[in-house]
Coordinates of C-alpha atoms in Angstrom, one line a residue:
X1 CA 253.4 1.3 2.2
X2 CA 249.9 2.7 3.6
X3 CA 249.2 5.9 5.5
X4 CA 245.7 7.6 6.5
X5 CA 244.7 11.4 4.7
X6 CA 244.7 12.8 8.2
X7 CA 248.6 11.8 8.5
X8 CA 249.3 13.3 5.4
X9 CA 247.7 16.6 6.4
X10 CA 249.6 16.4 9.5
X11 CA 252.8 16.0 7.6
X12 CA 252.4 18.9 5.6
X13 CA 250.8 21.0 8.0
X14 CA 247.6 21.5 5.8
X15 CA 243.7 21.1 6.2
X16 CA 242.2 18.3 5.6
X17 CA 238.8 18.3 3.9
X18 CA 237.3 14.6 3.7
X19 CA 237.9 11.4 5.5
X20 CA 240.5 11.6 7.9
X21 CA 240.9 7.5 7.6
X22 CA 241.2 7.5 4.0
X23 CA 244.3 5.2 3.0
X24 CA 246.8 6.5 0.7
X25 CA 248.9 4.1 -1.0
X26 CA 251.2 6.2 -3.2
X27 CA 251.6 9.6 -5.1
X28 CA 251.0 9.9 -8.9
X29 CA 250.8 12.7 -11.4
X30 CA 247.4 13.6 -12.0
X31 CA 247.2 12.2 -15.5
X32 CA 248.1 8.5 -14.5
X33 CA 246.5 8.7 -10.9
X34 CA 244.9 5.3 -9.3
X35 CA 242.8 4.9 -6.4
X36 CA 244.8 5.3 -3.5
X37 CA 247.1 7.9 -4.7
X38 CA 247.6 11.5 -3.5
X39 CA 248.1 13.8 -6.2
X40 CA 249.5 17.3 -6.8
X41 CA 247.1 20.7 -7.9
X42 CA 249.6 23.2 -8.3
X43 CA 247.0 25.6 -10.3
X44 CA 243.5 25.6 -11.4
X45 CA 244.1 23.9 -14.5
X46 CA 245.8 21.1 -12.7
X47 CA 242.9 21.1 -10.0
X48 CA 240.3 20.5 -12.2
X49 CA 242.2 17.4 -13.9
X50 CA 242.9 16.0 -10.3
X51 CA 239.0 16.5 -9.2
X52 CA 238.3 14.5 -12.6
X53 CA 241.2 11.6 -11.6
X54 CA 241.1 8.3 -10.0
X55 CA 243.2 10.0 -7.1
X56 CA 242.0 9.5 -3.5
X57 CA 243.7 12.7 -2.2
X58 CA 244.6 16.1 -3.5
X59 CA 247.0 18.6 -2.2
X60 CA 246.3 22.1 -3.4
X61 CA 246.0 25.9 -2.5
X62 CA 244.1 27.2 0.5
X63 CA 241.7 28.7 -1.4
X64 CA 240.9 26.0 -3.9
X65 CA 237.2 25.0 -4.2
X66 CA 235.6 21.5 -3.1
X67 CA 237.0 18.2 -4.5
X68 CA 233.5 16.4 -5.5
X69 CA 234.0 13.6 -2.7
X70 CA 237.6 13.3 -2.4
X71 CA 240.0 14.2 0.1
X72 CA 241.7 17.6 -0.1
X73 CA 244.5 19.0 1.9
X74 CA 244.6 22.8 1.4
X75 CA 248.3 24.1 1.9
X76 CA 249.8 27.5 1.4
X77 CA 252.6 25.8 -0.7
X78 CA 251.3 22.7 -2.5
X79 CA 254.5 22.2 -4.3
X80 CA 256.5 21.9 -1.0
X81 CA 254.0 19.9 0.6
X82 CA 254.1 17.4 -2.4
X83 CA 257.8 17.1 -2.0
X84 CA 257.3 15.9 1.7
X85 CA 254.7 13.3 0.5
X86 CA 257.3 12.1 -2.2
X87 CA 260.5 12.3 0.1
X88 CA 257.9 10.2 2.5
X89 CA 256.9 7.4 -0.2
X90 CA 260.4 7.3 -1.2
X91 CA 261.6 5.9 1.9
X92 CA 265.0 4.6 2.9
X93 CA 267.3 3.6 -0.2
X94 CA 269.0 0.3 0.1
X95 CA 272.7 1.1 -0.3
X96 CA 276.0 -0.6 0.8
X97 CA 275.8 -1.8 4.3
X98 CA 278.5 0.0 6.9
X99 CA 281.8 -1.3 6.5
X100 CA 284.2 -2.0 3.8
X101 CA 282.6 -4.3 1.1
X102 CA 283.8 -7.1 -1.1
X103 CA 286.9 -6.5 -3.1
X104 CA 287.3 -2.7 -1.9
X105 CA 290.7 -1.5 -1.6
X106 CA 291.5 1.1 1.4
X107 CA 295.0 2.1 0.8
X108 CA 297.1 2.7 4.3
X109 CA 296.8 6.3 5.5
X110 CA 293.2 6.7 4.5
X111 CA 290.8 7.8 7.0
X112 CA 287.4 6.5 7.9
X113 CA 284.9 8.5 9.6
X114 CA 281.8 6.8 11.8
X115 CA 279.3 5.1 10.1
X116 CA 281.1 5.1 6.4
X117 CA 279.9 2.4 3.8
X118 CA 282.4 1.8 1.1
X119 CA 280.5 -0.6 -1.2
X120 CA 282.2 -3.5 -3.4
X121 CA 285.0 -3.0 -5.7
X122 CA 285.5 0.9 -4.5
X123 CA 289.1 2.5 -4.2
X124 CA 290.2 4.9 -1.5
X125 CA 293.5 6.3 -2.3
X126 CA 296.5 6.9 0.6
X127 CA 295.7 10.4 2.2
X128 CA 292.3 10.2 1.5
X129 CA 289.6 11.1 4.0
X130 CA 285.9 10.2 4.3
X131 CA 283.6 12.0 6.9
X132 CA 281.0 10.4 9.0
X133 CA 278.1 8.6 7.1
X134 CA 279.7 9.0 3.8
X135 CA 278.5 6.3 1.2
X136 CA 280.3 5.0 -1.7
X137 CA 278.5 3.0 -3.7
X138 CA 280.5 -0.1 -5.7
X139 CA 282.8 0.7 -8.1
X140 CA 283.8 4.4 -6.8
X141 CA 287.2 5.5 -7.1
X142 CA 288.4 8.3 -4.8
X143 CA 291.7 9.5 -5.3
X144 CA 295.3 9.9 -2.9
X145 CA 294.5 13.0 -0.4
X146 CA 290.9 13.5 -1.6
X147 CA 289.0 15.2 1.1
X148 CA 284.9 14.3 1.6
X149 CA 283.2 15.6 4.2
X150 CA 280.4 14.2 6.4
X151 CA 277.2 12.8 4.8
X152 CA 278.0 12.7 1.1
X153 CA 277.0 10.1 -1.2
X154 CA 278.9 8.9 -4.4
X155 CA 277.0 6.5 -6.4
X156 CA 278.4 3.8 -8.8
X157 CA 281.2 4.7 -11.3
X158 CA 281.9 8.0 -9.9
X159 CA 285.7 9.0 -9.7
X160 CA 287.1 11.9 -7.6
X161 CA 290.8 12.4 -8.7
X162 CA 293.6 12.9 -6.1
X163 CA 293.7 16.2 -3.9
X164 CA 289.9 17.3 -4.5
X165 CA 287.8 18.5 -1.8
X166 CA 283.9 17.8 -1.1
X167 CA 282.0 19.5 1.3
X168 CA 279.3 18.1 3.7
X169 CA 276.3 16.2 2.1
X170 CA 277.4 16.4 -1.5
X171 CA 275.5 14.0 -3.7
X172 CA 277.7 12.5 -7.1
X173 CA 275.5 10.7 -9.3
X174 CA 276.8 7.7 -11.6
X175 CA 279.4 8.3 -13.7
X176 CA 280.4 11.8 -12.3
X177 CA 284.3 12.8 -12.7
X178 CA 285.8 15.2 -10.5
X179 CA 289.1 16.6 -11.2
X180 CA 290.1 15.3 -14.4
X181 CA 292.6 17.5 -16.5
X182 CA 291.2 21.0 -18.0
X183 CA 291.4 20.9 -22.1
X184 CA 294.8 22.9 -22.5
X185 CA 297.1 22.9 -25.4
X186 CA 299.5 25.0 -27.1
X187 CA 300.3 24.6 -31.0
X188 CA 304.0 23.7 -31.4
X189 CA 306.4 22.5 -34.2
X190 CA 306.1 19.0 -32.7
X191 CA 302.1 19.2 -32.4
X192 CA 300.0 20.0 -29.4
X193 CA 302.0 20.6 -26.1
X194 CA 299.9 19.7 -23.1
X195 CA 299.4 22.3 -20.2
X196 CA 300.1 20.6 -17.1
X197 CA 297.3 21.0 -14.6
X198 CA 298.3 21.1 -10.9
X199 CA 295.3 22.6 -9.6
X200 CA 292.2 21.1 -7.8
X201 CA 288.5 21.4 -7.4
X202 CA 286.3 22.7 -4.4
X203 CA 283.1 21.6 -4.1
X204 CA 281.0 23.4 -1.4
X205 CA 278.2 21.9 0.9
X206 CA 274.9 20.5 -0.1
X207 CA 275.7 20.3 -3.7
X208 CA 274.0 17.8 -6.1
X209 CA 275.9 16.5 -9.4
X210 CA 274.0 14.7 -12.1
X211 CA 275.0 11.7 -13.8
X212 CA 277.9 11.8 -16.3
X213 CA 278.8 15.6 -15.4
X214 CA 282.4 16.7 -15.0
X215 CA 284.1 19.1 -13.1
X216 CA 287.4 19.6 -14.7
X217 CA 290.7 20.4 -12.3
X218 CA 292.5 23.9 -12.3
X219 CA 295.6 24.8 -14.2
X220 CA 296.8 26.7 -11.0
X221 CA 294.5 27.3 -7.7
X222 CA 290.9 25.9 -7.8
X223 CA 287.8 25.2 -9.7
X224 CA 285.3 26.0 -7.4
X225 CA 281.4 24.8 -7.3
X226 CA 279.5 27.2 -4.3
X227 CA 277.7 25.4 -1.6
X228 CA 273.8 24.6 -2.4
X229 CA 274.3 24.6 -6.3
X230 CA 272.7 21.9 -8.1
X231 CA 274.0 20.6 -11.5
X232 CA 272.0 18.2 -14.0
X233 CA 273.4 15.3 -16.2
X234 CA 275.6 15.8 -18.9
X235 CA 276.9 19.3 -17.9
X236 CA 281.0 20.2 -18.3
X237 CA 282.5 22.6 -16.3
X238 CA 285.7 23.3 -17.5
X239 CA 289.0 24.4 -15.6
X240 CA 289.5 27.4 -13.3
X241 CA 285.4 27.7 -13.3
X242 CA 284.2 29.3 -10.3
X243 CA 280.3 28.7 -9.6
X244 CA 278.9 30.9 -7.2
X245 CA 275.9 29.2 -4.4
X246 CA 272.7 27.9 -5.0
X247 CA 272.9 28.0 -8.6
X248 CA 271.4 25.9 -11.1
X249 CA 272.8 24.3 -14.4
X250 CA 270.5 22.1 -16.8
X251 CA 271.5 19.2 -18.6
X252 CA 274.1 19.4 -22.0
X253 CA 275.5 22.8 -21.0
X254 CA 279.2 23.5 -21.1
X255 CA 280.7 25.9 -18.9
X256 CA 284.4 27.1 -20.8
X257 CA 287.3 27.9 -18.8
X258 CA 287.7 30.9 -15.9
X259 CA 284.2 31.5 -16.3
X260 CA 283.1 33.0 -13.2
X261 CA 279.2 32.7 -12.4
X262 CA 277.5 34.6 -9.3
X263 CA 275.2 33.0 -6.7
X264 CA 271.7 32.1 -7.6
X265 CA 272.2 31.9 -11.5
X266 CA 270.0 29.7 -13.3
X267 CA 271.7 28.3 -17.1
X268 CA 268.7 26.7 -18.6
X269 CA 269.6 23.2 -20.9
X270 CA 272.0 23.3 -23.6
X271 CA 273.7 26.7 -22.9
X272 CA 277.3 27.5 -23.8
X273 CA 279.2 29.6 -22.1
X274 CA 282.5 31.0 -23.7
X275 CA 285.8 31.3 -21.6
X276 CA 286.6 34.2 -19.0
X277 CA 283.0 35.3 -19.4
X278 CA 281.5 36.9 -15.9
X279 CA 277.6 36.3 -15.1
X280 CA 276.9 37.9 -12.1
X281 CA 274.3 37.5 -9.5
X282 CA 270.5 36.3 -10.3
X283 CA 270.9 35.8 -13.8
X284 CA 268.8 33.6 -15.8
X285 CA 270.4 32.3 -18.9
X286 CA 267.3 30.6 -21.0
X287 CA 267.7 27.2 -22.9
X288 CA 269.9 26.8 -26.2
X289 CA 271.6 30.3 -25.4
X290 CA 275.2 31.2 -26.3
X291 CA 276.6 33.6 -23.9
X292 CA 280.0 35.1 -25.2
X293 CA 280.0 38.3 -23.3
X294 CA 279.6 39.5 -19.5
X295 CA 276.1 39.7 -18.2
X296 CA 274.9 42.1 -15.2
X297 CA 273.3 41.3 -12.3
X298 CA 269.7 40.1 -12.5
X299 CA 269.5 40.0 -16.3
X300 CA 267.4 37.6 -18.2
X301 CA 268.8 36.6 -21.4
X302 CA 268.4 34.3 -24.4
X303 CA 269.5 33.5 -27.9
X304 CA 273.1 33.2 -29.7
X305 CA 274.7 35.6 -29.1
X306 CA 273.0 35.7 -25.8
X307 CA 271.0 39.3 -25.3
X308 CA 268.2 40.6 -23.3
X309 CA 265.8 38.4 -23.5
X310 CA 263.0 40.8 -24.8
X311 CA 265.0 42.1 -27.4
X312 CA 265.7 38.6 -28.5
X313 CA 262.1 37.7 -28.5
X314 CA 261.5 41.1 -30.8
X315 CA 264.0 39.6 -33.3
X316 CA 262.6 36.4 -33.6
X317 CA 259.4 37.8 -34.2
X318 CA 260.7 40.0 -36.8
X319 CA 262.4 36.9 -38.4
X320 CA 259.4 34.8 -38.6
X321 CA 257.9 37.6 -40.5
X322 CA 261.0 37.7 -43.0
X323 CA 258.9 35.6 -46.2
X324 CA 256.0 38.0 -46.0
X325 CA 258.6 41.1 -46.0
X326 CA 260.6 39.6 -48.8
X327 CA 257.3 39.4 -50.8
X328 CA 256.2 42.8 -49.9
X329 CA 259.9 44.1 -50.8
X330 CA 259.3 42.3 -54.4
X331 CA 256.2 43.7 -55.0
X332 CA 257.2 47.1 -54.3
X333 CA 260.6 46.5 -56.7
X334 CA 258.1 45.6 -59.4
X335 CA 255.7 48.7 -59.1
X336 CA 258.8 51.2 -58.7
X337 CA 260.1 49.3 -62.2
X338 CA 257.0 50.1 -64.0
X339 CA 256.8 53.4 -62.5
X340 CA 259.9 54.2 -63.8
X341 CA 259.0 52.7 -67.3
X342 CA 256.5 55.1 -67.7

């Protein structure tokens, strides 16, 4: 693909310094850019690296300095502008053709909207519905009575258990499982007695869930993922969890049963959240934190157990000084013993 520097400036709504007819053939990072690439310089550090790189074009803040002979596109928000550039170079994705692929099984009573693409060896159960423009890559399983809104994309190996619901424009990456039974057992003389899970999963619009993540069905009622929420790879959301809108849950995090997460919450990587915890709107949970109690609106927490971030940082700083403190304590003990012997 080739595009001129002038066309990129128009695409991102920026002001171009440099040759308007410079040919841009790709997008790259500042460390591996080659001639013909456009790069992002979101701050002063990266702007200096971009200027010294092989890149032909730089997208930077409106107040950035000269770019030493390179094309420079000045914008108010370089990151947003670069996203548009990446979307342009990504182009259309080659998915399955419209219609029903080889070996796919569509049970009687399933409803398929207009322009649906069902790849090879997919299964769509009786009573399931696929909205207009849905794409199922090869090997997707859609159980009976599942409802999938328009424009959804399910990548290979996705499993949606019966009676679950997906909103519009949901993206499920390879290996995602929606609606498996929650983990619920009661000890008995005969062993562990399984709790039946007769609820479902409801996923809102514009949700994206990363590869090999799981959202368990509720015991009763519904496990809910709010609209606009983005879930990374290898995340586990347990039964009866309620996640609000526009949340971010990062890789290898686990959310135990009946947790309630508000809107606009950020859960960083490898976080563990205890069952029945309430996390209010706008909370940020730092990586590897262990949440064992409720968190108030807008709080930033870290550590295990998770607590206010600044308090945790002070505690960590104190722990780093423990060897020094212990050495001083031993010296004091020796001095006290010496004085006591006089």
